[in-house]
Short mmCIF file of C-alpha atoms and ligand atoms in Angstrom, two decimals:
data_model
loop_
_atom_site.label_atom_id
_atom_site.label_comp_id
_atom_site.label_asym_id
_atom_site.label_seq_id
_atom_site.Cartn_x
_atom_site.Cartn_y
_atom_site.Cartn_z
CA UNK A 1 12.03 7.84 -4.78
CA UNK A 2 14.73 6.59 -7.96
CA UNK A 3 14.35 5.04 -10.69
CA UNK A 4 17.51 4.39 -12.46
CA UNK A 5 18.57 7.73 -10.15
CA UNK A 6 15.87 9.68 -10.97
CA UNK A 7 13.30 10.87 -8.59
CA UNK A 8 9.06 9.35 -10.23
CA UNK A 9 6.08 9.21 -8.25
CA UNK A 10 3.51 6.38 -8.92
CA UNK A 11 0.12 8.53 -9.94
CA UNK A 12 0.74 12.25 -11.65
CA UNK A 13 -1.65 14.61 -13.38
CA UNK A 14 -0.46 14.60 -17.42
CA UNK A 15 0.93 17.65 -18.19
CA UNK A 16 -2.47 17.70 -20.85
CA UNK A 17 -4.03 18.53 -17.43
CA UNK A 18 -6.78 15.78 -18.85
CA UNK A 19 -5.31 12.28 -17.96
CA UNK A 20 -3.46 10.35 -15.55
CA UNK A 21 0.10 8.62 -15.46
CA UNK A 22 0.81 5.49 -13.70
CA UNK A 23 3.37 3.11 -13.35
CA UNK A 24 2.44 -0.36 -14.75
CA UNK A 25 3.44 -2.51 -11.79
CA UNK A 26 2.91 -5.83 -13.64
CA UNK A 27 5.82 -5.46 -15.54
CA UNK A 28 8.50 -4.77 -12.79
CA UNK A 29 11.12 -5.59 -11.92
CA UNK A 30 12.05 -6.79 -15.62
CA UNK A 31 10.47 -3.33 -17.11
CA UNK A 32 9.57 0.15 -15.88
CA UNK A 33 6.33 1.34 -17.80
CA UNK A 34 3.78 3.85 -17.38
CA UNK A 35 -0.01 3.83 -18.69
CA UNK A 36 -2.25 7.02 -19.49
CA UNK A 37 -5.27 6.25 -17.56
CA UNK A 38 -7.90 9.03 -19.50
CA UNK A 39 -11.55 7.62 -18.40
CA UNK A 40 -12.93 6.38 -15.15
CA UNK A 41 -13.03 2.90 -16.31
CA UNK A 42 -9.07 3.09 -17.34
CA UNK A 43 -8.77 3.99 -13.54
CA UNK A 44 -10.84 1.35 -12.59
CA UNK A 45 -9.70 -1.33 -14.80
CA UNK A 46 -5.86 -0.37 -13.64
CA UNK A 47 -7.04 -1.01 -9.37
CA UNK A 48 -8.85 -4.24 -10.55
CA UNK A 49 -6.05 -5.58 -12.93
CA UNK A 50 -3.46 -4.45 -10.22
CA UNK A 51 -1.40 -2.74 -12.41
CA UNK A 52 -1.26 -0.36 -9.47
CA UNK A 53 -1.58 -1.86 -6.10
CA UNK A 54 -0.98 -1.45 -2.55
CA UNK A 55 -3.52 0.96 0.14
CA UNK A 56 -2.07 4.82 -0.80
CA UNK A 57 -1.43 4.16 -3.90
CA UNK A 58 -4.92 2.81 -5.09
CA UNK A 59 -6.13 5.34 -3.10
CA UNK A 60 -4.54 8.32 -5.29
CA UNK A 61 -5.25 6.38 -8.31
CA UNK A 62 -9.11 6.46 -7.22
CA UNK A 63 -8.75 10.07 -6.59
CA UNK A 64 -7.59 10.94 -9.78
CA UNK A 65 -10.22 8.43 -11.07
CA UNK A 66 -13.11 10.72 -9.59
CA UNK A 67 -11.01 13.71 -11.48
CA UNK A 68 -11.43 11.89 -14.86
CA UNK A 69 -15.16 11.21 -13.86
CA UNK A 70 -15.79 14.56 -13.34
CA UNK A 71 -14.61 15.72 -16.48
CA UNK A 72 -17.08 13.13 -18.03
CA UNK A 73 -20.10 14.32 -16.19
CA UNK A 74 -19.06 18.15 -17.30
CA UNK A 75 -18.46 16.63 -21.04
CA UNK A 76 -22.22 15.06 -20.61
CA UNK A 77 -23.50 17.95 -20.17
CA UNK A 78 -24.60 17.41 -16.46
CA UNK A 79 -25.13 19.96 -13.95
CA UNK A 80 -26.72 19.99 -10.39
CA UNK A 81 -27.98 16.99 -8.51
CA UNK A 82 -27.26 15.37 -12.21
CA UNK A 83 -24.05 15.50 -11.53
CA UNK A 84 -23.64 14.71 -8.66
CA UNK A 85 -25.51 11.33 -8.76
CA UNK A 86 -23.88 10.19 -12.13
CA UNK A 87 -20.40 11.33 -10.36
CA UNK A 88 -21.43 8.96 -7.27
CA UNK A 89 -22.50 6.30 -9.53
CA UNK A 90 -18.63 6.13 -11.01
CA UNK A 91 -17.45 6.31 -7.84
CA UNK A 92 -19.26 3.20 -6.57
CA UNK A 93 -17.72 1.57 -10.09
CA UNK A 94 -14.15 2.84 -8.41
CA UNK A 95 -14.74 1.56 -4.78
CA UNK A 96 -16.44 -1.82 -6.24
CA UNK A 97 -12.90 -3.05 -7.60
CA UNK A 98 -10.80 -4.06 -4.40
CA UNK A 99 -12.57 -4.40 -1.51
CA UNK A 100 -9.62 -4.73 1.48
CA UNK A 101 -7.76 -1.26 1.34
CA UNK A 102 -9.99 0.99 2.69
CA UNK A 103 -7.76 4.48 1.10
CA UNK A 104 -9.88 3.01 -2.09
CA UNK A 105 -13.17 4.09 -0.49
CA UNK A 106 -11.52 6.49 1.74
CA UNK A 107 -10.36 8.59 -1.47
CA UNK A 108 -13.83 8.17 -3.19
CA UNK A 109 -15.89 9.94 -0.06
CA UNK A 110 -13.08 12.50 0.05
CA UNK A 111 -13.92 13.68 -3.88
CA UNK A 112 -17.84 13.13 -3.60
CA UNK A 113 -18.18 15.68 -0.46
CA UNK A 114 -15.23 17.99 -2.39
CA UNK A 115 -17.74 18.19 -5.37
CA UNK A 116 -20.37 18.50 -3.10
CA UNK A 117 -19.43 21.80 -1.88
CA UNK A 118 -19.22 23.69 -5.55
CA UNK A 119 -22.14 24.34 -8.24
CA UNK A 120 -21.34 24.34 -10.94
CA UNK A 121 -20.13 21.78 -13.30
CA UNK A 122 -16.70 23.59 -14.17
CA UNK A 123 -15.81 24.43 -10.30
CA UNK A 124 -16.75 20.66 -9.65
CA UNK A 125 -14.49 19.05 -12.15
CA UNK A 126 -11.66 22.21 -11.20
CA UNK A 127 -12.16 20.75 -7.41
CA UNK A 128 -12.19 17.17 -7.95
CA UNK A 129 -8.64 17.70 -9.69
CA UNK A 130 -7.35 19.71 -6.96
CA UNK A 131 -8.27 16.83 -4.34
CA UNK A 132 -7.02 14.79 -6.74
CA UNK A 133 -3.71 16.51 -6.84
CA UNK A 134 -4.12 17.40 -2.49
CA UNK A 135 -4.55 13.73 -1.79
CA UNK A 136 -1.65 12.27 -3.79
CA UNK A 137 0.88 15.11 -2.57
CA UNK A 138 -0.55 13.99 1.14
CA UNK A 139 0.02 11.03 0.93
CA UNK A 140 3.79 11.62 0.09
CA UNK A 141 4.01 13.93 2.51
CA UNK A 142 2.63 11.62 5.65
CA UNK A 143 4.98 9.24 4.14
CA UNK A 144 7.57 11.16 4.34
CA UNK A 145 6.88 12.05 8.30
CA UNK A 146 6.40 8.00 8.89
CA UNK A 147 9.70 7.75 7.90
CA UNK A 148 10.85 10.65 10.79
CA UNK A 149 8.66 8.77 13.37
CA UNK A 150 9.89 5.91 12.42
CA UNK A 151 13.84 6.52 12.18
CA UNK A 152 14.45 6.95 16.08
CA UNK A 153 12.75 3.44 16.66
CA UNK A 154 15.83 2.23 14.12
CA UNK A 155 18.11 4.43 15.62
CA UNK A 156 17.85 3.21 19.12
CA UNK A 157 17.98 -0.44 18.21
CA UNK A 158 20.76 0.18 16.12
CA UNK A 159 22.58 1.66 19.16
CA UNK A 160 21.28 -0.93 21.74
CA UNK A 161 23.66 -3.19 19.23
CA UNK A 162 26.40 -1.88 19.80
CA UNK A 163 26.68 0.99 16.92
CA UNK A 164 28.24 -1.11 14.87
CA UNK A 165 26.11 -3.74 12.78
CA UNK A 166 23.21 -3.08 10.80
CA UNK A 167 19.59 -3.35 11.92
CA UNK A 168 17.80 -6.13 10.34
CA UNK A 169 14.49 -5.39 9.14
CA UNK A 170 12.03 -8.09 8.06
CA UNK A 171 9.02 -7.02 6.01
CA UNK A 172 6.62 -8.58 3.99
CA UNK A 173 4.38 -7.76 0.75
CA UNK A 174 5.46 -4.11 -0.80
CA UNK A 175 4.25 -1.37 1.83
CA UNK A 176 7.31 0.54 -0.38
CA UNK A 177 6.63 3.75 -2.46
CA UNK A 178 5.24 1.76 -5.06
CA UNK A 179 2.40 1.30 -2.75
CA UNK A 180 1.83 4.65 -1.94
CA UNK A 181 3.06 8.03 -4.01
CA UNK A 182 6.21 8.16 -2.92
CA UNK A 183 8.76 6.85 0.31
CA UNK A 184 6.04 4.11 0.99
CA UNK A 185 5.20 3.41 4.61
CA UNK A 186 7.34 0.18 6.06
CA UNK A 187 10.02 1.43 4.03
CA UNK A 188 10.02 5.58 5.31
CA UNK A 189 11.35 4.39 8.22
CA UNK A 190 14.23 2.24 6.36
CA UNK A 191 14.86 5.12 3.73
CA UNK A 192 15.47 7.18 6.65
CA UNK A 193 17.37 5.10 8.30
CA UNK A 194 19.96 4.70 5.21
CA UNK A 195 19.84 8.48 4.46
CA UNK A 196 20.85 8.73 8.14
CA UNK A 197 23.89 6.43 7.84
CA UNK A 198 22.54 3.95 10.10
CA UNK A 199 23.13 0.84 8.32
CA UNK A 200 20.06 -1.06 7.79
CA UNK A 201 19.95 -4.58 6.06
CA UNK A 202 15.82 -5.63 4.75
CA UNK A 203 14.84 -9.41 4.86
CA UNK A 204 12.37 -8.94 2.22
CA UNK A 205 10.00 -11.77 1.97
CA UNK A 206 8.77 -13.01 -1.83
CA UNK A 207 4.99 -12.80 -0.48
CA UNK A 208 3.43 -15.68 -3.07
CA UNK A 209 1.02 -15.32 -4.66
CA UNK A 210 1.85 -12.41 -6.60
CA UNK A 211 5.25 -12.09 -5.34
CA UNK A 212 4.67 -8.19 -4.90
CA UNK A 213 8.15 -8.66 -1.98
CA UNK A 214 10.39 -10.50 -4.79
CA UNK A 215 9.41 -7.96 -7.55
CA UNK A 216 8.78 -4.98 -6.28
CA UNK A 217 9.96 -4.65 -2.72
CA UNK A 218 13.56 -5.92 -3.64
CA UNK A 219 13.27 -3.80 -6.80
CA UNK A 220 12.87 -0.55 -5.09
CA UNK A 221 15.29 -1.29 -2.26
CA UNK A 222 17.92 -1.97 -4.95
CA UNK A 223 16.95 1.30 -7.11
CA UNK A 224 17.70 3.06 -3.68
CA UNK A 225 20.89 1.22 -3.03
CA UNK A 226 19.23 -0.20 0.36
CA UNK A 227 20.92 -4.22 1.58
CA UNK A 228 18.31 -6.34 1.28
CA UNK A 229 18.14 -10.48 0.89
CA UNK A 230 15.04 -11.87 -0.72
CA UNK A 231 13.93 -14.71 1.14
CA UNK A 232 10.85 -17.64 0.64
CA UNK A 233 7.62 -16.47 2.73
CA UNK A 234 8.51 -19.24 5.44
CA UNK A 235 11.71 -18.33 6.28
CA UNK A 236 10.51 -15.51 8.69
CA UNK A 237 10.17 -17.77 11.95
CA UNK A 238 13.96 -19.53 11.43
CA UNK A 239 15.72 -16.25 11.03
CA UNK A 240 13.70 -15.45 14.02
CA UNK A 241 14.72 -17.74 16.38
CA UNK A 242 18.33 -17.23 15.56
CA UNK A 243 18.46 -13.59 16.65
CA UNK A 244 18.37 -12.31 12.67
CA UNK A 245 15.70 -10.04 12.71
CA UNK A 246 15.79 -7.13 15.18
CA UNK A 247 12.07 -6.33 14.29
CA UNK A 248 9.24 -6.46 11.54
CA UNK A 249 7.58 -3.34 9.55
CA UNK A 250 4.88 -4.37 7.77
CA UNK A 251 2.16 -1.96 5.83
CA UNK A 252 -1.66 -2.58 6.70
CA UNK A 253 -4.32 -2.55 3.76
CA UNK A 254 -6.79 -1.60 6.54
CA UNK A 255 -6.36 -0.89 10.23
CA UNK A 256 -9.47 -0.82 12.68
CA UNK A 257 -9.62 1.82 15.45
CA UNK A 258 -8.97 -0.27 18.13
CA UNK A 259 -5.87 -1.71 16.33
CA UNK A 260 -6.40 -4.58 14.31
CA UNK A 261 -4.27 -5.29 11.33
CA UNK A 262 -5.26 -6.05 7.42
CA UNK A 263 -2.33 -6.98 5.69
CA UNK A 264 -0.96 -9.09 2.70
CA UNK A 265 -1.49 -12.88 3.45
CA UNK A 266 0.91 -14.14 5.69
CA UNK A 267 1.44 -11.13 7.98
CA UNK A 268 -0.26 -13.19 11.04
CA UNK A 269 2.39 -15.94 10.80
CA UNK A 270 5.31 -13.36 11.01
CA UNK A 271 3.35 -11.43 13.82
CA UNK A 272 3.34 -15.00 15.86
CA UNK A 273 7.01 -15.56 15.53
CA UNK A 274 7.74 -12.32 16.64
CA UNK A 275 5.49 -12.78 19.42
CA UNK A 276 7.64 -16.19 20.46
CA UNK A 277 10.75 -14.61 19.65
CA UNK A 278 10.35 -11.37 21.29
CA UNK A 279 11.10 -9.64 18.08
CA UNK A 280 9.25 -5.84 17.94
CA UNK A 281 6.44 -6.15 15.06
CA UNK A 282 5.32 -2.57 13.95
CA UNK A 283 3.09 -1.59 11.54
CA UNK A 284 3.46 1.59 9.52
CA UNK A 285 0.16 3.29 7.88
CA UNK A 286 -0.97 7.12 7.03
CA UNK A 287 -4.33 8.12 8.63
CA UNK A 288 -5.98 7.44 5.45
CA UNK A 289 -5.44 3.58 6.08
CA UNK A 290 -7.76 3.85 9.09
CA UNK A 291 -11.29 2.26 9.43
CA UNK A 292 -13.12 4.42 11.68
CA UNK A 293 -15.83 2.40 11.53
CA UNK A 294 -14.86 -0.98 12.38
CA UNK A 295 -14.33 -2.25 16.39
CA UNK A 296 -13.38 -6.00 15.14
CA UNK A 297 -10.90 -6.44 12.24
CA UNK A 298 -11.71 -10.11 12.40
CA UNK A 299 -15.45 -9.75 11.97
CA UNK A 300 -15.82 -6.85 9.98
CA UNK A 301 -12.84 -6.21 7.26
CA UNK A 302 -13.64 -7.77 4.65
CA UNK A 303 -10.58 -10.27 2.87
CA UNK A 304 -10.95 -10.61 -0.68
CA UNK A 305 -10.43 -13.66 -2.57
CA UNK A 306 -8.87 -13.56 -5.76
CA UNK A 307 -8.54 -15.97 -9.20
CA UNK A 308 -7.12 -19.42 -8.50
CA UNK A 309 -4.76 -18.56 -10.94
CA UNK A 310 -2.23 -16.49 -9.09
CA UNK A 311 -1.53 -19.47 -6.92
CA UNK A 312 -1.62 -22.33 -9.56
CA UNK A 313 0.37 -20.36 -11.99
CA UNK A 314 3.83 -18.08 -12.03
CA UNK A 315 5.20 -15.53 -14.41
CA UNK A 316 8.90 -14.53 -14.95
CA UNK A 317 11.17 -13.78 -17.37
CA UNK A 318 13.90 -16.02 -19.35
CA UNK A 319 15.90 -13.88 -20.24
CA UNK A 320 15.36 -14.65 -23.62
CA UNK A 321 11.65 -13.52 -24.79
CA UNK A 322 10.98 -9.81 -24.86
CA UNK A 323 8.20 -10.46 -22.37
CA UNK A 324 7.43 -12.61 -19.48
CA UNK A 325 6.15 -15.90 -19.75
CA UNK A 326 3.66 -17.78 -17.49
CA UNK A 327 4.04 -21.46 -16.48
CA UNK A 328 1.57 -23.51 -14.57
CA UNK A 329 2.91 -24.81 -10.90
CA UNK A 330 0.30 -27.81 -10.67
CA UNK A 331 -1.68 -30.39 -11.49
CA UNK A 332 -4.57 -29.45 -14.01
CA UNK A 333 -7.56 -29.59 -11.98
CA UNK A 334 -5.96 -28.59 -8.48
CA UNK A 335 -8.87 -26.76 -6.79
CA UNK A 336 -6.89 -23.74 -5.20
CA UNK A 337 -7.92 -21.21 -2.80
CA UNK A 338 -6.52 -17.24 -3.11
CA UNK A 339 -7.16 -15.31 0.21
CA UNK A 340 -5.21 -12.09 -0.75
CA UNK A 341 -4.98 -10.25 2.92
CA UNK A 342 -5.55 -11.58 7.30
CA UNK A 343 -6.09 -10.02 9.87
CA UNK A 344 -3.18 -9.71 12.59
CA UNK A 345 -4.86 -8.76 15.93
CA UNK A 346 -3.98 -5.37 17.42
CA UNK A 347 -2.41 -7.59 20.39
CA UNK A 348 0.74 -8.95 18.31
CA UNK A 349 1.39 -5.23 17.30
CA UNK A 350 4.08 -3.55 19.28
CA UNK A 351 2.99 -0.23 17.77
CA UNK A 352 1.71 1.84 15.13
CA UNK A 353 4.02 4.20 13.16
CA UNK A 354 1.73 7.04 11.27
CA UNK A 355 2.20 10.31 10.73
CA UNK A 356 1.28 12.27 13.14
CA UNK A 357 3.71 9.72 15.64
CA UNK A 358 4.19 6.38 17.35
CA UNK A 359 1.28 4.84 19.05
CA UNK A 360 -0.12 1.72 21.02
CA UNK A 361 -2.16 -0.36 18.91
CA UNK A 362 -4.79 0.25 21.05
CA UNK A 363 -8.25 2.56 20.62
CA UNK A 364 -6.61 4.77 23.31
CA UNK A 365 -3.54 4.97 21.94
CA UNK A 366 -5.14 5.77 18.15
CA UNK A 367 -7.05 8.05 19.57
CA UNK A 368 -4.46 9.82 21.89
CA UNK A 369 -2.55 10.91 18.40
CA UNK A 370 -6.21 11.65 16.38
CA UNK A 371 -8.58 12.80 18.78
CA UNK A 372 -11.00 14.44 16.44
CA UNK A 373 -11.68 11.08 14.18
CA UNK A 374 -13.69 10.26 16.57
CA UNK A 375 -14.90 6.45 16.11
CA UNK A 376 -18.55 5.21 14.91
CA UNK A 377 -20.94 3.32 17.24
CA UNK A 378 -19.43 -0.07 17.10
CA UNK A 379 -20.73 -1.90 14.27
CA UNK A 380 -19.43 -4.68 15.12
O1 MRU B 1 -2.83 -6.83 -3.00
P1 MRU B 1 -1.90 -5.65 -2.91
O2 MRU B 1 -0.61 -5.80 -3.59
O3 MRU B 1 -2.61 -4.36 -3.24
O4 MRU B 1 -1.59 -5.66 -1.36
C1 MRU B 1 -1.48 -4.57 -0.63
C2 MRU B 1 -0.14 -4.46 -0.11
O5 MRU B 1 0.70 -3.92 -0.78
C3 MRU B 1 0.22 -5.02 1.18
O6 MRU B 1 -0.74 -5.68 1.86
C4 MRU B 1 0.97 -3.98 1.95
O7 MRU B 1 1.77 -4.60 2.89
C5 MRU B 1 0.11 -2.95 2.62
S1 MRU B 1 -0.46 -1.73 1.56
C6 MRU B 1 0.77 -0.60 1.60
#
């Protein structure tokens, strides 16, 4: 997607063909920067300290991370079954930084069984940077077809109004490309939309604590020329009720086979006043974001629970300093509690938009559009 009209990507191979480039998504909207990530522990370090964020996106990132840990194992001087436990080693470092999205772990499996199939140490590190490369150019591409999937949905609510006004869109968190390598997956659908000439308006909402809707969401929109309105993470429900939001398209962090939802903190309250308002609530996710493990999102997803701090304090920029500055928001002392994602059961979800179609949030309907994942024994 643009930045400042030209076309980036979040996570590219250096054209040294030895590190990684990211974008630093700590310093939007007020700066666009990149980092060189050139170790495992870079990679890691950027997942933990969320200067990239969001399911595809840490995904790729932790695919190129197994690329850089490859080259260390060949640099060490490793070979065989060597190898291939110190390369499994850094990618339990990888997976151990966020545990919600499940692309992070998703991406790691992907690169151990990749290495897995080759000898010796050169082919390994040659195929961990092709997967590396293959899963980040997937990733765009599904994109890409969630936004085709998703456009007639748009489309046909767009005409059921008359052909006239625009289609209001309420999402929450960033599920944009920022989250993902490129298009995103709420936003495909949108971006296809507006390339479409439907016109499309977003309620974005600021999604405290990190404020990933207010910074980045609205950001990206803007860089794309998209109408959007910021709005306060409880305003959902009111614009609700007065007929303001034709539906919601929310990302998912993790999505069990039979449906259930992972998302950004807050997505349960918006799925519950779409419920009462009879607003459509779809969720929009590559395969990758699939647990085919887990039966019960509420049981077995785990929701990770982050520093106090990103709730008792808040960062922005004055205008005036060359970098943001950080004020607290309460009393010294406040005990605060920072549950980053919920679960939104698969019954508030009108449907699932991947790429591959549109489906029922249901095991029948997942499994209707990919029969051959088929699911675990229920763990839980
Ligand atoms: O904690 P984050 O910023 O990594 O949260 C993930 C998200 O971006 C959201 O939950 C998003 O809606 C789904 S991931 C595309």
């Amino acid at each position: 997607m643009l930045v400042q009209g030209q076309p980036r990507r979040t996570v590219w191979l250096e054209s040294d063909g030895e590190s990684v480039g990211v974008i630093d998504q700590r310093r939007l909207p007020f700066s666009f920067e990149t980092l060189t990530l050139r170790s495992t522990e870079d990679a890691a370090r950027a997942i933990r300290d969320m200067a990239v964020r969001g399911a595809g996106c840490i995904g790729a990132v932790a695919a190129h991370g197994m690329f850089l840990a490859a080259r260390e194992c060949e640099r060490e001087g490793l070979a065989g079954g060597a190898f291939d436990a110190a390369f499994a080693e850094k990618g339990q470092e990888l997976r151990a930084t966020r545990p919600t999205a499940v692309n992070l772990a998703w991406a790691v499996e992907r690169q151990l069984a990749a290495v897995a199939s080759v000898v010796s140490a050169s082919d390994k590190t040659a195929v961990a940077r092709d997967t590396a490369c293959a899963v980040a150019d997937e990733d765009a591409d599904f994109c890409r077809r969630i936004g085709e999937h998703g456009l007639p949905i748009l489309r046909k609510i767009f005409e059921s109004k008359g052909g006239k006004t625009p289609v209001n869109i309420l999402t929450h968190c960033n599920a944009g490309w920022l989250a993902f390598v490129d298009h995103g997956s709420a936003t495909a659908p949108i971006y296809a939309a507006h390339a479409a000439g439907i016109p499309v308006h977003v309620w974005v909402d600021e999604t405290r604590p990190r404020n990933q809707g207010a910074r980045l969401t609205a950001w990206e929109l803007g860089q794309q020329g998209v109408p959007h309105t910021l709005i306060v993470d409880n305003a959902g429900g009111h614009l609700m009720q007065h007929g303001r939001v034709d539906l919601v398209i929310t990302g998912t962090d993790r999505t069990t086979y039979s449906g259930d939802v992972a998302n950004k903190i807050g997505t349960y309250l918006k799925a519950l006043a779409a419920r009462d308002n009879g607003v459509p609530f779809y969720v929009a996710l590559p395969s990758s974001s699939f647990d085919w493990e887990i039966a019960d999102g509420l049981t077995g997803i785990p929701i990770e629970e982050r520093g106090g701090e990103e709730v008792s304090r808040i960062g922005g920029w004055s205008g005036e300093a060359e970098s943001e500055i950080e004020v607290n928001l309460v009393a010294k002392g406040t005990p605060v509690a920072n549950f980053a994602f919920d679960v939104t059961p698969a019954r508030f979800v009108t449907g699932l938009i991947t790429e591959r179609g549109v489906c029922p949030a249901t095991e029948s309907g997942i499994r209707a559009l990919f029969p051959e994942k088929v699911p675990a024994p229920a763990r839980v």
